[in-house]
CSV table of C-alpha atoms in Angstrom, one decimal:
chain,number,residue,atom,x,y,z
H,207,MET,CA,89.1,101.7,87.8
H,208,PRO,CA,85.8,101.5,86.8
H,209,THR,CA,83.7,98.6,85.6
H,210,THR,CA,83.9,98.2,81.7
H,211,GLU,CA,81.0,97.7,79.2
H,212,ALA,CA,81.3,95.0,77.0
H,213,GLU,CA,80.6,96.8,72.9
H,214,PRO,CA,78.5,100.0,73.9
H,215,PRO,CA,77.4,101.8,71.1
H,216,THR,CA,78.4,104.2,68.6
H,217,PRO,CA,77.2,107.1,68.7
H,218,ASN,CA,75.7,106.2,65.4
H,219,SER,CA,74.2,103.3,65.6
H,220,LEU,CA,72.6,103.3,69.1
H,221,PRO,CA,69.2,101.8,69.1
H,222,VAL,CA,66.8,105.1,68.9
H,223,ASN,CA,63.1,103.8,67.9
H,224,ARG,CA,60.5,106.2,66.2
H,225,GLU,CA,58.8,106.7,69.8
H,226,THR,CA,62.7,108.2,71.3
H,227,ARG,CA,63.9,109.9,68.4
H,228,ALA,CA,60.3,111.9,68.1
H,229,PRO,CA,61.3,114.3,71.0
H,230,LEU,CA,64.5,114.5,70.2
H,231,ASP,CA,64.1,115.8,67.1
H,232,LEU,CA,61.4,118.2,68.3
H,233,HIS,CA,63.9,119.1,70.8
H,234,GLN,CA,66.1,121.1,68.4
H,235,PHE,CA,63.5,123.0,67.1
H,236,GLN,CA,62.0,123.8,70.3
H,237,PRO,CA,64.5,126.4,72.6
H,238,SER,CA,64.2,125.3,76.5
H,239,PRO,CA,66.4,127.2,79.2
H,240,ILE,CA,68.4,123.9,79.6
H,241,HIS,CA,70.0,124.8,76.2
H,242,SER,CA,71.3,128.1,77.6
H,243,LEU,CA,72.7,126.5,80.8
H,244,PRO,CA,76.7,127.5,80.6
H,245,PRO,CA,79.0,124.7,80.5
H,246,GLU,CA,80.2,124.5,83.4
H,247,VAL,CA,76.6,124.0,85.3
H,248,LEU,CA,76.1,121.2,82.5
H,249,HIS,CA,79.3,119.9,83.6
H,250,LEU,CA,77.4,119.0,87.3
H,251,VAL,CA,74.1,117.7,85.4
H,252,PHE,CA,75.8,115.3,83.2
H,253,LEU,CA,78.4,114.1,86.2
H,254,PRO,CA,75.9,111.4,87.9
H,255,PHE,CA,75.5,109.7,84.1
H,256,VAL,CA,79.5,109.3,84.2
H,257,GLY,CA,80.9,105.5,84.2
H,258,GLY,CA,78.8,104.0,81.8
H,259,TYR,CA,79.2,105.2,78.2
H,260,SER,CA,75.6,104.0,77.2
H,261,ARG,CA,74.0,106.7,79.1
H,262,LEU,CA,76.7,109.7,77.9
H,263,LEU,CA,76.0,108.2,74.3
H,264,HIS,CA,72.2,109.0,74.8
H,265,LEU,CA,72.7,112.2,76.1
H,266,ARG,CA,74.8,113.0,73.6
H,267,LEU,CA,72.2,112.9,71.0
H,268,VAL,CA,69.5,115.4,72.6
H,269,CYS,CA,71.7,118.2,70.6
H,270,LYS,CA,74.3,119.5,69.3
H,271,TYR,CA,74.8,122.0,72.5
H,272,TRP,CA,75.2,118.4,74.9
H,273,ALA,CA,77.3,116.9,72.4
H,274,GLU,CA,79.9,119.7,72.4
H,275,VAL,CA,79.9,120.2,76.1
H,276,ILE,CA,80.1,116.2,76.5
H,277,ASP,CA,82.9,115.3,74.1
H,278,SER,CA,84.7,118.8,75.2
H,279,THR,CA,85.1,117.3,79.0
H,280,ALA,CA,88.5,114.8,78.9
H,281,GLU,CA,87.0,113.7,82.6
H,282,PHE,CA,84.3,111.9,80.8
H,283,TRP,CA,86.2,110.0,78.8
H,284,GLN,CA,88.9,108.3,81.0
H,285,VAL,CA,88.2,104.5,80.4
H,286,ILE,CA,88.6,103.0,77.5
H,287,SER,CA,88.7,99.0,77.3
H,288,ASN,CA,89.4,96.6,74.4
H,289,LYS,CA,85.8,94.9,74.9
H,290,PHE,CA,84.1,98.6,73.5
H,291,HIS,CA,83.4,98.9,70.0
H,292,PRO,CA,86.1,100.2,67.6
H,293,GLY,CA,84.4,103.7,66.9
H,294,LEU,CA,84.0,104.4,70.8
H,295,GLN,CA,87.5,103.4,71.4
H,296,ALA,CA,89.0,106.7,68.8
H,297,LEU,CA,86.2,108.5,70.2
H,298,ILE,CA,87.8,107.8,73.7
H,299,ILE,CA,90.8,108.5,72.5
H,300,ARG,CA,89.9,111.7,71.0
H,301,ASN,CA,88.2,113.4,73.7
H,302,SER,CA,90.1,112.4,76.3
H,303,GLY,CA,92.9,114.8,75.3
H,304,ASN,CA,95.4,115.2,77.2
H,305,HIS,CA,93.6,113.5,80.3
H,306,LEU,CA,95.0,110.6,82.2
H,307,LEU,CA,93.6,107.0,81.1
H,308,ASP,CA,91.9,104.1,83.0
H,309,VAL,CA,92.9,101.0,79.8
H,310,GLU,CA,91.8,97.3,80.2
H,311,TYR,CA,93.5,95.4,77.8
H,312,ASP,CA,91.6,91.7,78.6
H,313,GLN,CA,93.1,89.2,75.7
H,314,THR,CA,90.9,85.9,76.4
H,315,TRP,CA,87.9,88.6,75.6
H,316,TRP,CA,89.2,87.3,71.6
H,317,GLU,CA,90.3,84.1,72.8
H,318,SER,CA,87.1,82.5,70.3
H,319,ASN,CA,87.6,84.9,67.3
H,320,PRO,CA,89.2,83.9,64.4
H,321,LYS,CA,90.7,87.6,63.6
H,322,LYS,CA,92.1,87.7,67.0
H,323,GLU,CA,95.7,88.9,66.6
H,324,ASP,CA,94.4,91.4,63.7
H,325,LYS,CA,91.9,92.7,66.5
H,326,MET,CA,94.9,92.9,68.9
H,327,ALA,CA,97.2,94.4,66.8
H,328,ALA,CA,94.5,97.2,65.6
H,329,PHE,CA,93.7,98.2,69.7
H,330,ALA,CA,98.1,98.1,70.5
H,331,ARG,CA,98.3,100.9,67.3
H,332,LEU,CA,95.3,102.9,68.7
H,333,ILE,CA,96.3,102.8,72.0
H,334,GLU,CA,100.3,103.0,72.4
H,335,SER,CA,100.5,106.1,71.7
H,336,SER,CA,98.7,107.4,74.8
H,337,ALA,CA,101.1,104.9,77.0
H,338,SER,CA,101.9,107.8,78.7
H,339,ARG,CA,98.8,109.2,79.5
H,340,TRP,CA,97.8,105.5,81.3
H,341,GLN,CA,97.3,105.7,85.5
H,342,ALA,CA,95.8,102.7,85.9
H,343,LEU,CA,96.3,98.9,83.8
H,344,ILE,CA,94.4,95.9,84.1
H,345,TYR,CA,96.0,93.6,81.4
H,346,ARG,CA,94.8,90.3,81.5
H,347,ARG,CA,97.1,87.6,79.5
H,348,ALA,CA,95.7,85.1,77.0
H,349,ASP,CA,97.4,81.1,77.0
H,350,ASP,CA,98.5,81.5,74.1
H,351,SER,CA,99.8,84.9,73.7
H,352,ARG,CA,102.5,85.6,71.5
H,353,SER,CA,103.4,89.2,73.5
H,354,ASP,CA,104.9,88.2,76.8
H,355,THR,CA,105.9,92.3,77.2
H,356,TRP,CA,103.3,94.3,75.6
H,357,PRO,CA,102.2,96.8,76.9
H,358,LEU,CA,104.6,96.0,79.8
H,359,SER,CA,107.1,97.5,78.6
H,360,LEU,CA,106.0,100.6,77.5
H,361,PRO,CA,106.9,104.1,78.7
H,362,LEU,CA,104.1,104.1,81.3
H,363,HIS,CA,105.5,107.3,83.0
H,364,ASN,CA,102.0,108.1,84.9
H,365,LEU,CA,100.7,105.0,86.2
H,366,GLU,CA,99.9,104.8,89.7
H,367,ARG,CA,97.9,101.1,90.0
H,368,ILE,CA,98.1,98.2,87.8
H,369,GLU,CA,97.0,94.8,87.7
H,370,ILE,CA,98.6,91.7,86.1
H,371,ASN,CA,96.3,88.5,85.5
H,372,GLY,CA,98.3,85.6,83.5
H,373,SER,CA,97.6,82.2,82.2
H,374,ALA,CA,100.5,80.7,83.9
H,375,ARG,CA,104.0,82.0,85.3
H,376,SER,CA,106.1,84.3,82.5
H,377,SER,CA,109.0,82.8,81.1
H,378,GLN,CA,110.3,86.1,81.0
H,379,HIS,CA,110.6,89.3,83.7
H,380,PRO,CA,109.4,92.9,82.4
H,381,THR,CA,111.3,95.7,84.5
H,382,LEU,CA,108.1,98.3,84.6
H,383,ASP,CA,109.2,102.0,83.5
H,384,ALA,CA,106.4,103.5,85.8
H,385,PRO,CA,108.0,105.9,88.7
H,386,LYS,CA,104.9,106.7,89.8
H,387,LEU,CA,103.6,103.0,90.2
H,388,SER,CA,101.8,102.6,93.6
H,389,SER,CA,99.9,99.7,93.5
H,390,VAL,CA,100.4,96.5,92.2
H,391,HIS,CA,98.2,93.3,91.8
H,392,VAL,CA,99.9,90.3,89.8
H,393,SER,CA,98.5,86.4,89.7
H,394,ARG,CA,100.1,84.0,87.9
H,395,TYR,CA,102.7,86.2,86.1
H,396,SER,CA,106.6,87.2,86.6
H,397,LEU,CA,108.1,90.7,86.5
H,398,ASP,CA,111.2,91.9,87.4
H,399,TRP,CA,110.3,92.1,91.5
H,400,ARG,CA,113.4,94.1,92.6
H,401,SER,CA,112.3,97.0,90.0
H,402,LEU,CA,109.4,97.3,92.3
H,403,SER,CA,109.8,100.4,94.6
H,404,GLY,CA,107.5,102.7,96.3
H,405,LEU,CA,104.5,100.9,96.6
H,406,GLN,CA,101.1,101.3,98.6
H,407,ALA,CA,99.2,98.1,98.3
H,408,LEU,CA,101.2,94.9,97.0
H,409,ASN,CA,99.3,91.6,96.2
H,410,LEU,CA,101.0,88.6,95.0
H,411,GLU,CA,99.1,85.4,94.1
H,412,SER,CA,100.8,82.2,92.4
H,413,THR,CA,104.0,84.5,91.6
H,414,ASP,CA,107.4,83.2,91.5
H,415,SER,CA,108.6,86.0,93.9
H,416,THR,CA,111.4,85.0,96.3
H,417,LEU,CA,112.3,85.8,99.9
H,418,ASP,CA,115.1,87.9,99.2
H,419,GLU,CA,113.1,89.9,96.2
H,420,LEU,CA,110.4,90.6,98.3
H,421,THR,CA,112.2,91.5,101.4
H,422,VAL,CA,113.9,93.9,98.6
H,423,ILE,CA,110.6,95.1,97.4
H,424,LEU,CA,109.5,95.9,101.3
H,425,HIS,CA,112.3,97.6,102.1
H,426,ALA,CA,112.4,100.1,99.4
H,427,SER,CA,107.9,100.5,100.1
H,428,PRO,CA,108.1,102.4,103.4
H,429,ASP,CA,104.6,103.4,103.1
H,430,LEU,CA,102.9,100.6,102.2
H,431,GLN,CA,99.8,99.6,103.5
H,432,ASP,CA,98.1,96.8,102.1
H,433,LEU,CA,100.4,93.2,101.5
H,434,SER,CA,98.9,90.4,100.3
H,435,VAL,CA,101.0,87.2,99.5
H,436,GLN,CA,99.0,84.0,98.3
H,437,GLN,CA,99.5,80.6,96.8
H,438,THR,CA,103.3,82.2,96.7
H,439,LEU,CA,106.1,80.0,98.3
H,440,LEU,CA,108.7,82.4,98.7
H,441,GLU,CA,111.5,80.3,98.2
H,442,GLU,CA,114.7,81.5,99.5
H,443,GLY,CA,116.8,83.3,96.7
H,444,THR,CA,120.9,83.7,96.3
H,445,GLU,CA,121.7,86.9,96.2
H,446,GLY,CA,121.2,89.4,98.6
H,447,PHE,CA,119.1,87.6,101.6
H,448,LEU,CA,121.4,87.4,104.2
H,449,ASN,CA,121.8,91.0,104.6
H,450,SER,CA,118.0,92.1,104.5
H,451,TYR,CA,118.0,88.9,107.4
H,452,LEU,CA,119.2,91.1,109.9
H,453,ASN,CA,117.5,94.2,108.9
H,454,LYS,CA,113.8,94.8,110.7
H,455,ILE,CA,111.3,95.8,108.4
H,456,ARG,CA,109.1,99.3,109.1
H,457,LEU,CA,106.3,99.6,108.0
H,458,PRO,CA,104.5,101.6,109.8
H,459,ARG,CA,101.4,102.3,108.0
H,460,LEU,CA,100.8,99.2,107.0
H,461,ARG,CA,97.2,98.3,108.0
H,462,SER,CA,96.7,94.7,106.5
H,463,LEU,CA,98.5,91.8,106.3
H,464,ASP,CA,97.8,88.4,104.6
H,465,ILE,CA,100.5,85.7,103.8
H,466,SER,CA,98.9,82.1,102.6
H,467,GLY,CA,100.2,79.3,100.9
H,468,ALA,CA,104.5,80.4,101.5
H,469,ARG,CA,106.7,78.0,102.9
H,470,ALA,CA,106.4,78.0,106.7
H,471,LEU,CA,110.4,78.9,106.9
H,472,SER,CA,109.5,81.6,104.9
H,473,SER,CA,106.1,82.6,107.2
H,474,LEU,CA,108.2,82.8,110.1
H,475,PHE,CA,110.8,84.7,108.7
H,476,LEU,CA,108.7,87.8,107.4
H,477,LEU,CA,106.8,87.5,110.9
H,478,ASN,CA,109.6,88.1,112.8
H,479,ARG,CA,111.1,90.8,110.6
H,480,ILE,CA,108.1,92.5,109.7
H,481,GLU,CA,107.2,95.5,112.0
H,482,ALA,CA,103.7,97.6,111.6
H,483,PRO,CA,102.1,99.4,114.8
H,484,SER,CA,98.9,100.6,112.5
H,485,LEU,CA,98.3,96.9,111.5
H,486,GLY,CA,94.5,96.5,111.5
H,487,MET,CA,93.9,92.9,109.4
H,488,PHE,CA,96.4,90.0,109.8
H,489,TRP,CA,95.7,86.6,108.8
H,490,VAL,CA,98.3,84.1,108.3
H,491,ASP,CA,97.7,80.6,106.9
H,492,VAL,CA,100.6,78.0,106.9
H,493,ASP,CA,99.9,74.7,105.1
H,494,ASP,CA,103.5,73.4,104.6
H,495,PRO,CA,103.6,69.4,105.4
H,496,THR,CA,107.6,68.9,104.0
H,497,SER,CA,108.7,71.6,106.7
H,498,SER,CA,110.5,71.0,109.6
H,499,ALA,CA,109.8,74.6,111.3
H,500,ASP,CA,108.3,74.7,115.2
H,501,GLY,CA,104.6,75.1,115.1
H,502,THR,CA,105.4,77.5,117.9
H,503,GLN,CA,107.7,79.4,116.9
H,504,ILE,CA,105.4,80.3,114.1
H,505,CYS,CA,102.3,80.9,116.5
H,506,GLU,CA,104.5,83.3,119.1
H,507,ALA,CA,105.8,85.3,116.2
H,508,ALA,CA,101.8,85.5,115.1
H,509,GLY,CA,100.6,86.9,118.2
H,510,ARG,CA,102.8,89.9,118.6
H,511,TYR,CA,100.2,90.9,115.4
H,512,SER,CA,97.2,89.0,116.7
H,513,GLY,CA,97.0,90.6,120.2
H,514,ALA,CA,98.1,94.4,119.1
H,515,LEU,CA,96.4,97.2,120.3
H,516,PRO,CA,94.1,98.8,119.4
H,517,LEU,CA,91.9,96.4,117.2
H,518,LEU,CA,90.4,97.6,114.1
H,519,ASN,CA,86.8,98.6,116.0
H,520,ASN,CA,84.9,97.7,118.8
H,521,GLN,CA,82.9,95.0,117.0
H,522,ASP,CA,85.8,93.2,116.3
H,523,ALA,CA,86.1,92.7,119.7
H,524,GLN,CA,86.8,88.7,119.5
H,525,ALA,CA,88.6,85.8,120.4
H,526,THR,CA,88.4,82.9,117.6
H,527,VAL,CA,90.3,80.0,119.1
H,528,GLY,CA,89.5,76.0,117.8
H,529,PHE,CA,91.7,72.9,116.2
H,530,ASN,CA,90.9,69.4,114.9
H,531,ARG,CA,92.3,66.6,113.3
H,532,SER,CA,94.3,68.6,110.9
H,533,GLU,CA,94.3,72.7,111.7
H,534,MET,CA,94.5,74.8,114.8
H,535,PHE,CA,93.1,78.5,114.5
H,536,PHE,CA,93.9,81.5,117.1
H,537,GLY,CA,92.9,85.4,116.6
H,538,CYS,CA,91.4,88.5,118.3
H,539,GLY,CA,89.6,90.9,116.2
H,540,ASN,CA,90.3,90.7,112.7
H,541,ARG,CA,93.8,89.1,113.3
H,542,THR,CA,94.3,84.7,112.4
H,543,ILE,CA,96.5,82.7,112.1
H,544,MET,CA,95.8,79.3,111.4
H,545,ILE,CA,98.1,76.3,111.0
H,546,GLN,CA,97.5,73.2,108.5
H,547,ASN,CA,98.4,69.7,108.3
H,548,PRO,CA,101.7,70.3,109.9
H,549,ALA,CA,104.6,67.4,109.1
H,550,TRP,CA,106.6,68.2,112.7
H,551,THR,CA,106.6,64.9,115.5
H,552,GLY,CA,103.7,65.1,117.6
H,553,ALA,CA,102.5,68.3,115.9
H,554,ASN,CA,99.0,67.0,115.1
H,555,GLY,CA,98.7,66.3,118.8
H,556,GLU,CA,96.4,67.7,121.1
H,557,GLN,CA,98.5,68.9,123.6
H,558,ALA,CA,101.1,70.4,120.4
H,559,LYS,CA,98.1,72.3,119.7
H,560,LEU,CA,97.6,73.6,122.8
H,561,ALA,CA,100.9,74.7,122.9
H,562,TYR,CA,100.5,76.8,119.4
H,563,ILE,CA,97.7,78.8,121.3
H,564,ALA,CA,99.8,79.5,124.2
H,565,ALA,CA,102.5,80.4,121.8
H,566,ALA,CA,100.1,83.0,120.2
H,567,MET,CA,99.0,84.3,123.8
H,568,LYS,CA,102.1,84.4,125.0
H,569,HIS,CA,102.8,88.7,123.8
H,570,LEU,CA,99.4,89.5,123.9
H,571,ASP,CA,99.1,93.2,124.4
H,572,SER,CA,97.1,93.0,128.4
H,573,ARG,CA,94.9,95.6,126.7
H,574,THR,CA,94.0,94.2,124.2
H,575,CYS,CA,92.5,91.3,126.3
H,576,GLU,CA,90.9,93.4,128.1
H,577,GLU,CA,88.5,94.6,125.2
H,578,ILE,CA,88.1,91.4,124.0
H,579,THR,CA,84.4,90.3,125.4
H,580,ASN,CA,83.4,87.9,123.2
H,581,LEU,CA,84.8,84.4,122.2
H,582,ASN,CA,83.8,82.2,119.3
H,583,ILE,CA,85.3,78.6,119.9
H,584,GLY,CA,85.1,75.7,117.9
H,585,TYR,CA,87.1,72.3,119.3
H,586,ARG,CA,87.2,68.4,119.1
H,587,GLY,CA,89.1,67.3,121.6
H,588,ASP,CA,90.0,65.7,125.0
H,589,ALA,CA,91.6,68.5,126.0
H,590,SER,CA,89.1,71.1,125.6
H,591,GLY,CA,88.8,72.1,129.4
H,592,GLU,CA,92.4,72.8,129.2
H,593,CYS,CA,92.0,74.9,126.2
H,594,LEU,CA,88.8,76.8,128.3
H,595,ARG,CA,91.2,77.8,131.4
H,596,LEU,CA,93.8,79.2,128.5
H,597,VAL,CA,91.7,81.6,127.0
H,598,HIS,CA,90.2,82.4,130.5
H,599,SER,CA,93.4,83.4,132.3
H,600,ARG,CA,94.2,85.8,129.1
H,601,PHE,CA,90.6,86.9,128.2
H,602,PRO,CA,88.9,87.7,131.6
H,603,ARG,CA,86.3,90.0,130.4
H,604,ILE,CA,84.7,87.3,127.9
H,605,GLU,CA,80.9,88.0,127.9
H,606,GLN,CA,79.4,86.0,125.2
H,607,ILE,CA,80.2,82.7,123.9
H,608,VAL,CA,79.3,81.2,120.4
H,609,ALA,CA,80.3,77.3,120.0
H,610,GLN,CA,80.6,74.8,118.2
H,611,PRO,CA,80.8,71.5,117.7
H,612,ASP,CA,81.6,69.9,121.2
H,613,VAL,CA,78.6,71.8,123.2
H,614,GLY,CA,78.5,69.2,125.9
H,615,THR,CA,82.0,69.9,127.2
H,616,LEU,CA,81.8,73.4,127.0
H,617,LEU,CA,78.7,73.3,129.4
H,618,GLN,CA,80.0,70.7,131.3
H,619,HIS,CA,82.8,73.0,132.1
H,620,LEU,CA,81.0,76.7,132.7
H,621,SER,CA,78.7,74.5,134.6
H,622,SER,CA,81.1,74.1,137.5
H,623,PRO,CA,84.7,76.1,139.3
H,624,SER,CA,87.7,74.8,137.7
H,625,ARG,CA,91.1,74.4,139.3
H,626,LEU,CA,93.4,77.4,137.9
H,627,GLY,CA,96.5,76.5,139.7
H,628,SER,CA,96.0,75.7,143.6
H,629,ALA,CA,92.5,77.4,143.2
H,630,GLU,CA,89.5,77.0,141.7
H,631,GLU,CA,87.5,79.2,140.1
H,632,TRP,CA,84.4,79.8,137.7
H,633,LEU,CA,85.7,80.5,134.1
H,634,PHE,CA,84.9,83.6,132.3
H,635,PRO,CA,82.5,85.2,135.4
H,636,LYS,CA,81.4,88.2,133.3
H,637,LEU,CA,79.4,85.6,131.3
H,638,ALA,CA,76.3,86.7,129.7
H,639,THR,CA,75.4,85.0,126.4
H,640,LEU,CA,75.2,81.8,125.0
H,641,GLN,CA,75.2,81.3,121.3
H,642,LEU,CA,75.4,77.3,120.7
H,643,TYR,CA,75.4,75.6,116.9
H,644,PHE,CA,74.3,71.6,116.7
H,645,SER,CA,74.2,69.2,113.5
H,646,GLY,CA,71.1,68.1,114.1
H,647,PHE,CA,70.0,68.0,117.2
H,648,THR,CA,68.7,64.7,119.4
H,649,ASP,CA,70.0,65.5,122.9
H,650,THR,CA,66.7,65.5,125.3
H,651,ASP,CA,69.5,66.0,128.4
H,652,LEU,CA,70.4,69.3,126.9
H,653,GLY,CA,67.4,71.4,128.2
H,654,SER,CA,68.2,69.9,132.1
H,655,ARG,CA,71.7,70.8,131.4
H,656,LEU,CA,71.6,74.3,130.3
H,657,ALA,CA,68.6,74.9,132.9
H,658,GLU,CA,71.5,73.4,135.8
H,659,LEU,CA,74.2,75.8,134.2
H,660,VAL,CA,72.3,78.7,134.4
H,661,LYS,CA,71.3,78.1,138.2
H,662,ARG,CA,74.5,77.1,139.4
H,663,ARG,CA,76.2,80.6,137.7
H,664,LYS,CA,73.0,82.4,139.4
H,665,GLY,CA,73.9,81.2,142.7
H,666,ALA,CA,77.7,81.6,142.6
H,667,GLU,CA,79.8,84.1,144.7
H,668,GLY,CA,81.1,86.3,141.8
H,669,THR,CA,79.7,85.2,139.0
H,670,GLY,CA,77.3,87.1,136.7
H,671,GLU,CA,73.8,85.4,135.7
H,672,ILE,CA,73.5,83.9,132.3
H,673,THR,CA,70.4,86.0,130.6
H,674,GLU,CA,70.1,84.9,127.1
H,675,VAL,CA,70.7,81.7,124.9
H,676,SER,CA,70.7,81.3,121.3
H,677,ILE,CA,70.6,77.7,119.8
H,678,ILE,CA,71.0,77.1,116.5
H,679,ILE,CA,70.0,74.0,114.3
H,680,SER,CA,71.3,72.9,110.7
H,681,PHE,CA,71.7,69.2,108.9
H,682,GLY,CA,71.1,66.3,110.5
H,683,PRO,CA,68.1,64.9,112.4
H,684,ILE,CA,65.9,66.8,114.5
H,685,ASN,CA,64.2,65.5,117.7
H,686,GLY,CA,60.8,66.6,118.0
H,687,SER,CA,60.3,66.2,121.1
H,688,ALA,CA,64.0,66.6,122.6
H,689,LEU,CA,63.8,70.7,121.2
H,690,GLU,CA,60.0,70.1,123.3
H,691,ILE,CA,62.0,69.8,126.1
H,692,LEU,CA,64.7,71.9,125.8
H,693,LYS,CA,62.3,75.0,125.2
H,694,GLN,CA,60.4,74.0,128.6
H,695,SER,CA,63.8,74.0,130.3
H,696,LEU,CA,64.9,77.4,129.0
H,697,ALA,CA,61.3,78.6,129.7
H,698,GLY,CA,61.4,77.0,133.7
H,699,VAL,CA,64.8,79.1,134.1
H,700,GLN,CA,63.0,82.5,133.0
H,701,ILE,CA,66.3,84.1,130.6
H,702,GLN,CA,65.1,85.2,127.1
H,703,PHE,CA,66.4,82.5,125.0
H,704,ASP,CA,65.7,81.8,120.8
H,705,ILE,CA,66.0,78.9,119.0
H,706,GLU,CA,66.3,78.7,115.2
H,707,VAL,CA,66.2,75.5,113.0
H,708,VAL,CA,68.0,76.4,109.9
H,709,VAL,CA,66.8,73.7,106.7
């Protein structure tokens, strides 16, 4: 829906000064070729100005002929909002004819207005008869709204898109009479969830939808393309859940999937049941400290999506791995899983988090692993070497590593062969570029360690040369002498390097 404007001027109240009015009046008495253009041509002339009523109303003032063409072109009048001047609202209803409308009803707009109730009633009377022509609706509900179902109870037979923003979850669950509805975005509000079907986009944020209600929607929306469920717990319901549990949820056109803030077991259920061969963007964020779920199960289920083929596009050929004290994340391209604050026994230990990453990699498509050329790693802990070996075993074509914060440990493991099984081999043999991030810089030995790394890998058999190093320093103290030593060391090994200090 196009962005609406606050209180655009009415045709009779435009701020036209004398200098502007004079040439407009003169135009009415001096014939010009443009005034004889057919309406179809003028329509093309006016089309770039559509989208802002202020500009359209200015054009109406040029001459009577232009006003007639603009007023008789219904598609110029397809957006109406309660934020507009009542005169403009009436003009839109009249000039839009039978054309479909995009409607904005924002109750919060009048929150400080003493005549709020009268204004709401007047706008409702004006637009209610056009409800069957609405193709899109943005409804923002005020805290003290007494109308819990209007305009949702109207016959919205041509409605395709709806966005509802409530201040709190509603006590009522209105059923939408909208057979053409394809896009639903609901935040802090309640609907009759089971009545929704045939959707192409569904976005739920802080709603009371249960897991079985969402499952019913998904089964009834096989053409769904975008699914986002955020800060919605997805508690288990009581009706129909067992029957739905046995069936796969096939969504062949699903392009993006975002599950954040749901119960861990509910997230696991969805990850195990949804089949989405066209998925591009995937994000699951599990933050459920009360759950008894096993993180390895969630990561293994999510790995089917993270490592699917193909990646979204070439520039997203990147693996992302990291964990610290309270979270673990792993991803390929635009597909990522994050586990935060797990409560199960040993879940915050490094070995447990390594097990999560291993589980997430278990079902990676081998062709996806071949496509991954960049590694973004953020790791704190003693098991960083084991983490690097784990990543190396699945992504053999890494050419660039972006690392923070434990850079020293990374350089140590890249500077000599690592034992993998019964043999030793260099990690990431195709590595050519390093991008290292530091919080402050006081390490006078970093330059020599980097130079030694470059020399060793250059002389190793079967290992490519590192040709480029970028260092980004931000925050924290910076030692000027250490920086100078670093520059001299990198210059000595004749590679391309760049040092950036972000203040």
